[in-house]
């Protein structure tokens, strides 16, 4: 069986498909509040479930178009004490923030939209700001996963978008590894955009979710890299698996907008990367983060030859402003690396 190559794929999503595609990824199709299992040693997790349920009730109580969050504040409609139109889940990676965000989305009647931060910025770029606001302003809820402000343009764009949507009565729920008033810190001249960042932060009630990364509780370290021969045999033995040279894939990712990475890996059962090594620069590293997120969303296993997946980002990168993004990517990719079919056969000692 010949493995397919991600480098041969050039996905394109038309503008009219973008709104319809704003739903939780397949991994979170079935999650609900009652499937979230709070860590008994972390009381903030149970409290977060209650806060998210209360917020979802406020959103569900919205009546008519426009001003919904204000009417729910004045007319009862929920127990969220702040009365703010936004809920912001802050915490480390692997504590279930995306699970809770998707649970809010599932608990709210349509119309509703769910997307990652990069998908939403791409949506605005593809549709134009006015059209994006028009199409989203009739929604009850906009859920934003992986909220980060990586450059000044994104800061201005998301401040305007959230301001326009909340004024129209749209509730906004978001997840991030960074408090809203600290967004952009360490990445660009955030002080120059402090007013915009503070304006954005004022829209959200912050709910903290603490705890260890559930993906690695009591689990072994990532598997050793395969040899090139083992990697090729694994890819050939799994239907719809892909096999790419790591450097070639990194070059190809530069030609595909990160919002299309989900489409890039659609239908792929397992990803195999030959000759993995540390990302050569920040641009490549951030593309790999986005790819890792989409693979995790779709539960696509990952196998590599070369260096360990934990070596994907340099020590300098892990000390920089994107540290949390890189650690999240490592966490997710290591979890996926345990799921390659037949991996246990390669690790079974012989003789």
Coordinates of C-alpha atoms in Angstrom, one line a residue:
X1 CA 0.0 0.0 0.0
X2 CA 1.4 3.4 -1.0
X3 CA 1.0 6.1 1.7
X4 CA -0.4 9.5 0.6
X5 CA 1.6 12.7 1.0
X6 CA 0.3 15.8 2.8
X7 CA 2.7 17.8 0.6
X8 CA 0.5 16.9 -2.4
X9 CA -2.6 18.4 -0.9
X10 CA -3.6 22.0 -1.5
X11 CA -6.9 22.5 0.3
X12 CA -9.2 25.5 -0.5
X13 CA -12.3 26.5 1.3
X14 CA -14.7 28.9 -0.4
X15 CA -16.0 31.9 1.6
X16 CA -19.6 30.6 1.7
X17 CA -18.3 27.4 3.4
X18 CA -16.5 29.2 6.2
X19 CA -19.5 30.0 8.4
X20 CA -21.1 26.6 8.0
X21 CA -17.7 25.0 9.0
X22 CA -17.7 26.9 12.4
X23 CA -18.5 23.9 14.6
X24 CA -16.4 22.0 17.1
X25 CA -13.9 19.5 15.7
X26 CA -14.7 15.8 15.6
X27 CA -12.9 15.0 18.9
X28 CA -15.5 17.2 20.7
X29 CA -18.6 16.0 18.9
X30 CA -19.9 14.1 21.9
X31 CA -18.5 16.1 24.9
X32 CA -21.0 17.6 27.4
X33 CA -20.8 19.0 30.8
X34 CA -21.6 15.7 32.4
X35 CA -18.7 14.0 30.5
X36 CA -16.2 16.4 32.0
X37 CA -14.6 14.7 35.1
X38 CA -13.3 17.3 37.5
X39 CA -10.0 16.4 39.2
X40 CA -11.0 16.1 42.9
X41 CA -7.7 17.6 43.9
X42 CA -8.4 20.7 41.8
X43 CA -11.6 22.4 43.1
X44 CA -11.4 25.1 40.4
X45 CA -12.4 22.5 37.8
X46 CA -15.8 21.7 39.4
X47 CA -16.3 25.4 39.9
X48 CA -15.5 26.0 36.2
X49 CA -18.2 23.5 35.2
X50 CA -20.8 25.3 37.2
X51 CA -19.8 28.7 35.8
X52 CA -19.9 27.4 32.2
X53 CA -23.3 25.8 32.8
X54 CA -24.6 29.1 34.2
X55 CA -23.2 31.0 31.3
X56 CA -24.8 28.5 28.8
X57 CA -28.1 29.1 30.5
X58 CA -27.8 32.8 30.1
X59 CA -27.0 32.3 26.4
X60 CA -29.9 29.9 25.9
X61 CA -32.3 32.5 27.6
X62 CA -31.5 35.1 24.9
X63 CA -34.7 36.3 23.2
X64 CA -34.9 37.8 19.7
X65 CA -32.1 39.6 17.9
X66 CA -29.7 42.1 19.4
X67 CA -29.1 43.1 23.0
X68 CA -29.6 39.5 24.2
X69 CA -26.9 39.6 26.9
X70 CA -28.2 42.9 28.2
X71 CA -31.8 41.7 28.3
X72 CA -30.7 38.5 30.1
X73 CA -28.9 40.6 32.7
X74 CA -31.9 42.9 33.3
X75 CA -34.5 40.2 33.0
X76 CA -33.2 37.2 35.0
X77 CA -32.0 34.6 32.5
X78 CA -29.1 33.1 34.5
X79 CA -26.8 33.1 37.5
X80 CA -23.6 34.5 36.0
X81 CA -22.8 37.2 38.6
X82 CA -20.8 39.5 36.4
X83 CA -23.4 40.1 33.7
X84 CA -20.7 40.4 31.2
X85 CA -21.3 39.2 27.6
X86 CA -18.1 37.0 27.6
X87 CA -16.8 34.1 29.5
X88 CA -13.0 33.5 29.4
X89 CA -11.6 30.1 30.5
X90 CA -8.0 30.6 31.6
X91 CA -5.6 27.8 32.6
X92 CA -2.8 25.5 31.6
X93 CA -2.9 23.0 28.8
X94 CA -4.6 19.7 29.3
X95 CA -7.1 20.8 32.0
X96 CA -10.1 20.4 29.8
X97 CA -10.8 24.0 28.7
X98 CA -11.7 23.0 25.1
X99 CA -14.0 20.3 26.5
X100 CA -15.9 22.9 28.5
X101 CA -16.0 25.4 25.6
X102 CA -17.5 22.7 23.3
X103 CA -19.9 21.8 26.1
X104 CA -21.2 25.4 26.2
X105 CA -21.6 25.3 22.4
X106 CA -23.6 22.0 22.6
X107 CA -25.8 23.4 25.4
X108 CA -26.8 26.5 23.4
X109 CA -29.6 26.5 20.8
X110 CA -28.7 27.6 17.2
X111 CA -27.5 29.8 15.7
X112 CA -24.1 29.4 17.2
X113 CA -20.5 29.4 15.9
X114 CA -17.3 27.7 17.1
X115 CA -13.8 28.3 15.8
X116 CA -10.2 28.6 16.7
X117 CA -8.7 32.1 16.9
X118 CA -6.8 31.6 13.6
X119 CA -9.9 30.3 11.8
X120 CA -11.9 33.4 12.9
X121 CA -9.2 35.8 11.8
X122 CA -9.1 34.1 8.4
X123 CA -12.9 34.2 8.2
X124 CA -12.7 38.0 8.6
X125 CA -10.0 38.2 6.0
X126 CA -11.9 36.1 3.5
X127 CA -15.4 37.7 4.0
X128 CA -14.4 41.2 4.9
X129 CA -15.0 42.7 8.3
X130 CA -18.5 44.1 7.6
X131 CA -19.8 40.9 6.0
X132 CA -18.3 38.8 8.9
X133 CA -20.0 41.0 11.5
X134 CA -23.3 40.8 9.6
X135 CA -23.2 37.0 9.3
X136 CA -22.2 36.4 12.9
X137 CA -24.3 39.1 14.7
X138 CA -27.4 37.0 14.5
X139 CA -25.8 34.2 16.5
X140 CA -26.5 33.5 20.1
X141 CA -22.9 32.5 20.8
X142 CA -19.4 32.7 19.3
X143 CA -17.0 30.2 20.9
X144 CA -13.3 31.0 20.3
X145 CA -10.7 28.3 21.1
X146 CA -7.0 29.0 21.6
X147 CA -7.4 32.8 21.9
X148 CA -4.1 34.5 21.4
X149 CA -3.0 37.9 20.2
X150 CA 0.2 37.3 18.3
X151 CA 0.5 40.6 16.5
X152 CA -0.9 44.2 16.6
X153 CA -3.2 43.6 13.6
X154 CA -4.9 40.7 15.4
X155 CA -5.3 42.9 18.5
X156 CA -7.1 45.6 16.6
X157 CA -9.2 43.1 14.5
X158 CA -10.5 41.0 17.5
X159 CA -11.1 44.0 19.6
X160 CA -13.4 45.5 16.9
X161 CA -15.0 42.2 16.1
X162 CA -15.9 41.3 19.7
X163 CA -17.1 44.8 20.4
X164 CA -19.4 44.8 17.4
X165 CA -20.8 41.3 18.1
X166 CA -21.4 41.9 21.8
X167 CA -23.1 45.2 21.0
X168 CA -25.4 43.2 18.7
X169 CA -26.3 40.8 21.6
X170 CA -23.9 37.9 20.8
X171 CA -22.3 36.1 23.8
X172 CA -18.7 35.2 23.4
X173 CA -16.9 32.3 25.2
X174 CA -13.1 31.8 24.8
X175 CA -10.3 29.6 26.0
X176 CA -6.6 30.6 26.4
X177 CA -3.5 29.9 28.3
X178 CA -3.1 33.7 29.0
X179 CA -5.3 36.1 31.0
X180 CA -7.1 38.5 28.8
X181 CA -5.3 41.6 30.1
X182 CA -1.9 39.9 29.5
X183 CA -2.6 38.9 25.8
X184 CA 0.3 39.8 23.5
X185 CA 2.7 40.1 26.4
X186 CA 6.2 39.0 25.3
X187 CA 5.2 38.8 21.6
X188 CA 4.9 42.4 20.4
X189 CA 4.8 46.0 21.8
X190 CA 1.7 45.2 23.8
X191 CA 2.1 48.4 25.8
X192 CA 1.3 50.4 22.7
X193 CA -2.1 48.5 22.4
X194 CA -2.9 48.5 26.1
X195 CA -6.2 50.4 25.6
X196 CA -7.4 47.8 23.0
X197 CA -6.3 44.9 25.2
X198 CA -8.0 46.3 28.2
X199 CA -11.2 47.0 26.2
X200 CA -11.2 43.4 25.1
X201 CA -10.6 42.1 28.6
X202 CA -13.5 44.2 30.0
X203 CA -15.9 42.1 28.0
X204 CA -15.1 38.8 29.8
X205 CA -15.6 37.3 33.1
X206 CA -12.5 35.1 33.8
X207 CA -12.9 31.6 35.1
X208 CA -9.7 29.8 36.1
X209 CA -9.2 26.1 35.4
X210 CA -6.2 24.7 37.3
X211 CA -4.7 21.2 37.3
X212 CA -2.1 18.9 35.7
X213 CA -2.2 18.0 32.0
X214 CA -4.7 15.1 31.9
X215 CA -3.0 13.7 28.8
X216 CA 0.0 12.7 30.8
X217 CA -1.4 11.6 34.1
X218 CA 0.4 8.4 34.9
X219 CA 1.3 7.7 31.3
X220 CA 4.7 6.9 29.9
X221 CA 6.9 9.3 28.0
X222 CA 6.6 9.6 24.3
X223 CA 7.8 6.6 22.3
X224 CA 11.2 6.5 20.8
X225 CA 11.4 7.7 17.2
X226 CA 11.1 4.9 14.7
X227 CA 13.8 4.1 12.2
X228 CA 13.1 5.3 8.6
X229 CA 12.4 1.7 7.6
X230 CA 9.9 1.2 10.5
X231 CA 8.2 4.5 9.7
X232 CA 7.8 3.5 6.0
X233 CA 6.4 0.1 6.9
X234 CA 4.0 1.6 9.4
X235 CA 2.7 4.1 6.8
X236 CA 2.3 1.4 4.2
X237 CA 0.4 -0.9 6.6
X238 CA -2.2 1.7 7.6
X239 CA -5.0 2.6 5.2
X240 CA -5.2 6.3 4.4
X241 CA -1.9 7.0 6.3
X242 CA 0.4 9.8 5.1
X243 CA 4.2 9.8 4.9
X244 CA 6.2 13.0 4.4
X245 CA 9.7 14.2 4.8
X246 CA 9.6 16.7 7.7
X247 CA 11.5 19.5 5.9
X248 CA 9.3 19.1 2.8
X249 CA 6.1 19.3 4.9
X250 CA 7.4 22.4 6.8
X251 CA 8.0 24.1 3.4
X252 CA 4.5 23.1 2.2
X253 CA 2.8 24.4 5.3
X254 CA 4.1 27.9 4.4
X255 CA 2.0 27.7 1.2
X256 CA -1.2 26.8 3.0
X257 CA -3.1 29.2 5.3
X258 CA -3.2 27.7 8.9
X259 CA -7.0 27.9 8.8
X260 CA -6.9 25.3 6.1
X261 CA -4.8 22.8 8.0
X262 CA -7.9 20.9 9.2
X263 CA -8.9 20.4 5.6
X264 CA -5.2 19.4 4.8
X265 CA -5.4 16.4 7.1
X266 CA -9.1 15.5 6.5
X267 CA -9.5 11.8 5.9
X268 CA -5.9 11.0 7.0
X269 CA -5.8 8.1 9.4
X270 CA -2.2 8.6 10.7
X271 CA 0.6 11.0 10.0
X272 CA 4.2 9.8 9.5
X273 CA 7.1 12.3 9.5
X274 CA 10.5 11.3 8.4
X275 CA 13.6 13.1 9.7
X276 CA 12.0 15.2 12.4
X277 CA 14.2 17.8 14.1
X278 CA 13.8 21.1 15.9
X279 CA 11.9 23.8 13.9
X280 CA 14.5 26.1 12.3
X281 CA 12.7 29.4 13.2
X282 CA 9.6 30.8 14.9
X283 CA 7.5 31.0 11.7
X284 CA 7.9 27.3 11.1
X285 CA 7.3 26.5 14.8
X286 CA 4.0 28.3 14.9
X287 CA 2.8 26.5 11.8
X288 CA 3.7 23.2 13.4
X289 CA 1.7 24.3 16.5
X290 CA -1.4 25.0 14.3
X291 CA -0.9 21.6 12.5
X292 CA -0.6 19.8 15.8
X293 CA -3.8 21.4 17.1
X294 CA -5.7 20.2 14.0
X295 CA -4.3 16.7 14.3
X296 CA -5.3 16.6 17.9
X297 CA -8.8 17.9 17.1
X298 CA -9.3 15.0 14.7
X299 CA -7.5 12.4 16.9
X300 CA -5.0 11.6 14.1
X301 CA -2.0 9.5 15.4
X302 CA 1.5 10.7 14.7
X303 CA 4.7 8.7 14.2
X304 CA 8.2 10.1 13.5
X305 CA 11.7 9.1 12.7
X306 CA 14.7 11.3 13.5
X307 CA 14.5 13.1 16.8
X308 CA 11.9 12.9 19.6
X309 CA 8.7 14.9 19.3
X310 CA 9.8 16.6 22.5
X311 CA 12.7 18.1 20.5
X312 CA 10.4 19.9 18.1
X313 CA 11.0 23.3 19.7
X314 CA 14.4 24.7 20.8
X315 CA 15.2 25.7 24.3
X316 CA 15.3 29.3 23.2
X317 CA 11.7 29.0 21.8
X318 CA 10.5 27.4 25.0
X319 CA 11.8 30.4 26.9
X320 CA 10.1 33.0 24.6
X321 CA 6.7 34.6 24.4
X322 CA 5.1 31.6 22.7
X323 CA 6.2 29.1 25.4
X324 CA 2.7 28.1 26.3
X325 CA 1.8 27.4 22.7
X326 CA 4.8 25.2 22.2
X327 CA 4.2 23.3 25.4
X328 CA 0.6 22.7 24.4
X329 CA 1.7 21.4 21.0
X330 CA 4.3 19.0 22.6
X331 CA 1.6 17.8 25.0
X332 CA -0.9 17.0 22.3
X333 CA 1.6 15.5 19.8
X334 CA 3.1 13.2 22.5
X335 CA -0.4 12.0 23.3
X336 CA -1.0 11.3 19.6
X337 CA 2.3 9.5 19.2
X338 CA 1.1 6.8 21.6
X339 CA -1.9 5.9 19.3
X340 CA -0.1 4.7 16.2
X341 CA -1.5 1.2 15.3
X342 CA 1.0 -1.6 15.8
X343 CA 3.4 0.6 17.8
X344 CA 3.3 -1.9 20.6
X345 CA 4.8 -4.6 18.3
X346 CA 7.8 -2.4 17.6
X347 CA 8.4 -1.9 21.3
X348 CA 8.0 -5.6 22.3
X349 CA 11.5 -6.9 23.3
X350 CA 12.7 -10.0 21.4
X351 CA 15.2 -12.7 22.2

